[in-house]
């Protein structure tokens, strides 16, 4: 039994060549240059900063930041409330320690959120 030759199965066809020809080095270099230029345009678009200073809130890192900010706030309020309850129990001044502790915990939670998000830093040049 004889094996089929390349011409009967189609063989290799180059861009501009006939049957059985391969692209020349010049053609391959031109194709490589076109591919590199297209990749450069795609990479430039991907690296361009988006709205809000490049922060993508729809990504996983945005979700992680949201959970962290929520945890910072809740933990501040809970710690303040527990300290206020402890002061109430120790000094028998119910409900004033709990109220003051909750308010202080609320303020601490807000400050922790601002610090965690990067907005609570002192900015140079603002005069404050």
PDB file of C-alpha atoms in Angstrom:
ATOM      1  CA  UNK A   1       0.000   0.000   0.000  1.00  0.00           C
ATOM      2  CA  UNK A   2       1.429   3.360  -0.920  1.00  0.00           C
ATOM      3  CA  UNK A   3       1.355   6.410   1.319  1.00  0.00           C
ATOM      4  CA  UNK A   4      -0.430   9.536   0.095  1.00  0.00           C
ATOM      5  CA  UNK A   5       1.823  12.356  -0.968  1.00  0.00           C
ATOM      6  CA  UNK A   6       1.446  15.931   0.326  1.00  0.00           C
ATOM      7  CA  UNK A   7      -0.121  17.175  -2.858  1.00  0.00           C
ATOM      8  CA  UNK A   8      -3.112  14.880  -2.444  1.00  0.00           C
ATOM      9  CA  UNK A   9      -3.781  15.962   1.187  1.00  0.00           C
ATOM     10  CA  UNK A  10      -3.475  19.680   0.574  1.00  0.00           C
ATOM     11  CA  UNK A  11       0.093  20.195   1.805  1.00  0.00           C
ATOM     12  CA  UNK A  12       1.237  23.472   3.367  1.00  0.00           C
ATOM     13  CA  UNK A  13       0.156  26.720   1.851  1.00  0.00           C
ATOM     14  CA  UNK A  14       1.833  29.980   2.621  1.00  0.00           C
ATOM     15  CA  UNK A  15       0.261  33.415   2.470  1.00  0.00           C
ATOM     16  CA  UNK A  16       1.177  34.144  -1.092  1.00  0.00           C
ATOM     17  CA  UNK A  17       2.767  30.945  -2.218  1.00  0.00           C
ATOM     18  CA  UNK A  18       1.560  28.017  -4.152  1.00  0.00           C
ATOM     19  CA  UNK A  19       1.044  24.530  -2.957  1.00  0.00           C
ATOM     20  CA  UNK A  20       3.791  23.231  -0.672  1.00  0.00           C
ATOM     21  CA  UNK A  21       5.440  26.639  -0.187  1.00  0.00           C
ATOM     22  CA  UNK A  22       6.118  28.262   3.163  1.00  0.00           C
ATOM     23  CA  UNK A  23       6.089  31.983   4.021  1.00  0.00           C
ATOM     24  CA  UNK A  24       9.422  33.678   3.583  1.00  0.00           C
ATOM     25  CA  UNK A  25      11.322  35.404   6.358  1.00  0.00           C
ATOM     26  CA  UNK A  26      10.193  38.819   5.153  1.00  0.00           C
ATOM     27  CA  UNK A  27       6.542  37.795   5.307  1.00  0.00           C
ATOM     28  CA  UNK A  28       6.983  36.331   8.785  1.00  0.00           C
ATOM     29  CA  UNK A  29       8.719  39.503   9.985  1.00  0.00           C
ATOM     30  CA  UNK A  30       5.903  41.661   8.629  1.00  0.00           C
ATOM     31  CA  UNK A  31       3.296  39.510  10.340  1.00  0.00           C
ATOM     32  CA  UNK A  32       5.250  39.670  13.591  1.00  0.00           C
ATOM     33  CA  UNK A  33       5.430  43.469  13.401  1.00  0.00           C
ATOM     34  CA  UNK A  34       1.661  43.714  12.812  1.00  0.00           C
ATOM     35  CA  UNK A  35       1.023  41.428  15.783  1.00  0.00           C
ATOM     36  CA  UNK A  36       3.360  43.432  18.031  1.00  0.00           C
ATOM     37  CA  UNK A  37       1.674  46.705  17.110  1.00  0.00           C
ATOM     38  CA  UNK A  38      -1.778  45.254  17.818  1.00  0.00           C
ATOM     39  CA  UNK A  39      -0.578  43.888  21.164  1.00  0.00           C
ATOM     40  CA  UNK A  40       0.895  47.281  22.033  1.00  0.00           C
ATOM     41  CA  UNK A  41      -2.470  48.951  21.442  1.00  0.00           C
ATOM     42  CA  UNK A  42      -4.314  46.356  23.550  1.00  0.00           C
ATOM     43  CA  UNK A  43      -1.794  46.640  26.403  1.00  0.00           C
ATOM     44  CA  UNK A  44      -1.993  50.437  26.337  1.00  0.00           C
ATOM     45  CA  UNK A  45      -5.772  50.295  26.663  1.00  0.00           C
ATOM     46  CA  UNK A  46      -5.562  47.758  29.514  1.00  0.00           C
ATOM     47  CA  UNK A  47      -3.033  49.860  31.460  1.00  0.00           C
ATOM     48  CA  UNK A  48      -4.925  53.141  31.045  1.00  0.00           C
ATOM     49  CA  UNK A  49      -6.334  54.358  34.397  1.00  0.00           C
ATOM     50  CA  UNK A  50     -10.066  54.115  34.696  1.00  0.00           C
ATOM     51  CA  UNK A  51     -12.453  56.450  36.529  1.00  0.00           C
ATOM     52  CA  UNK A  52     -11.836  57.388  40.166  1.00  0.00           C
ATOM     53  CA  UNK A  53      -8.065  57.234  39.966  1.00  0.00           C
ATOM     54  CA  UNK A  54      -7.871  53.738  38.530  1.00  0.00           C
ATOM     55  CA  UNK A  55      -9.789  51.961  41.297  1.00  0.00           C
ATOM     56  CA  UNK A  56     -12.055  49.292  39.925  1.00  0.00           C
ATOM     57  CA  UNK A  57     -14.815  48.856  42.483  1.00  0.00           C
ATOM     58  CA  UNK A  58     -16.390  45.973  40.574  1.00  0.00           C
ATOM     59  CA  UNK A  59     -13.342  43.761  40.965  1.00  0.00           C
ATOM     60  CA  UNK A  60     -12.553  41.385  43.791  1.00  0.00           C
ATOM     61  CA  UNK A  61     -10.232  43.934  45.365  1.00  0.00           C
ATOM     62  CA  UNK A  62     -13.129  46.405  45.563  1.00  0.00           C
ATOM     63  CA  UNK A  63     -15.262  43.799  47.283  1.00  0.00           C
ATOM     64  CA  UNK A  64     -12.471  43.027  49.729  1.00  0.00           C
ATOM     65  CA  UNK A  65     -12.117  46.727  50.520  1.00  0.00           C
ATOM     66  CA  UNK A  66     -15.869  47.015  51.155  1.00  0.00           C
ATOM     67  CA  UNK A  67     -15.839  44.068  53.567  1.00  0.00           C
ATOM     68  CA  UNK A  68     -12.807  45.474  55.354  1.00  0.00           C
ATOM     69  CA  UNK A  69     -14.411  48.897  55.757  1.00  0.00           C
ATOM     70  CA  UNK A  70     -17.598  47.331  57.106  1.00  0.00           C
ATOM     71  CA  UNK A  71     -15.666  45.210  59.563  1.00  0.00           C
ATOM     72  CA  UNK A  72     -13.660  48.249  60.741  1.00  0.00           C
ATOM     73  CA  UNK A  73     -16.864  50.186  61.449  1.00  0.00           C
ATOM     74  CA  UNK A  74     -18.754  47.367  63.168  1.00  0.00           C
ATOM     75  CA  UNK A  75     -15.783  46.422  65.320  1.00  0.00           C
ATOM     76  CA  UNK A  76     -15.358  50.034  66.450  1.00  0.00           C
ATOM     77  CA  UNK A  77     -18.996  50.309  67.487  1.00  0.00           C
ATOM     78  CA  UNK A  78     -18.975  46.923  69.243  1.00  0.00           C
ATOM     79  CA  UNK A  79     -15.785  47.613  71.192  1.00  0.00           C
ATOM     80  CA  UNK A  80     -17.066  51.034  72.258  1.00  0.00           C
ATOM     81  CA  UNK A  81     -20.398  49.571  73.335  1.00  0.00           C
ATOM     82  CA  UNK A  82     -18.743  46.783  75.330  1.00  0.00           C
ATOM     83  CA  UNK A  83     -16.447  49.226  77.103  1.00  0.00           C
ATOM     84  CA  UNK A  84     -19.456  51.437  77.883  1.00  0.00           C
ATOM     85  CA  UNK A  85     -21.389  48.442  79.222  1.00  0.00           C
ATOM     86  CA  UNK A  86     -18.413  47.508  81.384  1.00  0.00           C
ATOM     87  CA  UNK A  87     -18.279  51.046  82.798  1.00  0.00           C
ATOM     88  CA  UNK A  88     -22.044  50.845  83.495  1.00  0.00           C
ATOM     89  CA  UNK A  89     -21.639  47.569  85.340  1.00  0.00           C
ATOM     90  CA  UNK A  90     -18.602  48.685  87.366  1.00  0.00           C
ATOM     91  CA  UNK A  91     -19.868  52.130  88.390  1.00  0.00           C
ATOM     92  CA  UNK A  92     -23.624  51.339  88.336  1.00  0.00           C
ATOM     93  CA  UNK A  93     -24.451  54.337  86.144  1.00  0.00           C
ATOM     94  CA  UNK A  94     -26.763  52.557  83.695  1.00  0.00           C
ATOM     95  CA  UNK A  95     -27.389  53.662  80.648  1.00  0.00           C
ATOM     96  CA  UNK A  96     -24.953  56.584  80.436  1.00  0.00           C
ATOM     97  CA  UNK A  97     -21.777  54.521  79.995  1.00  0.00           C
ATOM     98  CA  UNK A  98     -23.362  52.470  77.222  1.00  0.00           C
ATOM     99  CA  UNK A  99     -24.574  55.592  75.389  1.00  0.00           C
ATOM    100  CA  UNK A 100     -21.235  57.377  75.635  1.00  0.00           C
ATOM    101  CA  UNK A 101     -19.311  54.197  74.767  1.00  0.00           C
ATOM    102  CA  UNK A 102     -21.457  53.587  71.702  1.00  0.00           C
ATOM    103  CA  UNK A 103     -20.952  57.161  70.492  1.00  0.00           C
ATOM    104  CA  UNK A 104     -17.194  56.960  71.033  1.00  0.00           C
ATOM    105  CA  UNK A 105     -17.157  53.571  69.271  1.00  0.00           C
ATOM    106  CA  UNK A 106     -19.086  55.067  66.356  1.00  0.00           C
ATOM    107  CA  UNK A 107     -16.526  57.862  66.016  1.00  0.00           C
ATOM    108  CA  UNK A 108     -13.656  55.374  66.288  1.00  0.00           C
ATOM    109  CA  UNK A 109     -15.269  53.163  63.628  1.00  0.00           C
ATOM    110  CA  UNK A 110     -15.594  56.096  61.231  1.00  0.00           C
ATOM    111  CA  UNK A 111     -11.974  57.077  61.843  1.00  0.00           C
ATOM    112  CA  UNK A 112     -10.843  53.475  61.248  1.00  0.00           C
ATOM    113  CA  UNK A 113     -12.800  53.376  57.997  1.00  0.00           C
ATOM    114  CA  UNK A 114     -11.222  56.603  56.793  1.00  0.00           C
ATOM    115  CA  UNK A 115      -7.773  55.371  57.738  1.00  0.00           C
ATOM    116  CA  UNK A 116      -8.308  52.008  56.005  1.00  0.00           C
ATOM    117  CA  UNK A 117      -9.577  53.603  52.805  1.00  0.00           C
ATOM    118  CA  UNK A 118      -6.659  56.022  52.653  1.00  0.00           C
ATOM    119  CA  UNK A 119      -8.769  59.157  53.032  1.00  0.00           C
ATOM    120  CA  UNK A 120      -7.750  59.875  56.621  1.00  0.00           C
ATOM    121  CA  UNK A 121      -4.114  60.673  55.836  1.00  0.00           C
ATOM    122  CA  UNK A 122      -2.817  64.185  56.300  1.00  0.00           C
ATOM    123  CA  UNK A 123      -2.407  65.755  52.913  1.00  0.00           C
ATOM    124  CA  UNK A 124       0.534  68.046  52.427  1.00  0.00           C
ATOM    125  CA  UNK A 125      -0.204  71.443  51.046  1.00  0.00           C
ATOM    126  CA  UNK A 126      -3.800  71.716  52.291  1.00  0.00           C
ATOM    127  CA  UNK A 127      -2.882  73.857  55.276  1.00  0.00           C
ATOM    128  CA  UNK A 128      -4.558  71.593  57.825  1.00  0.00           C
TER     129      UNK A 128
END
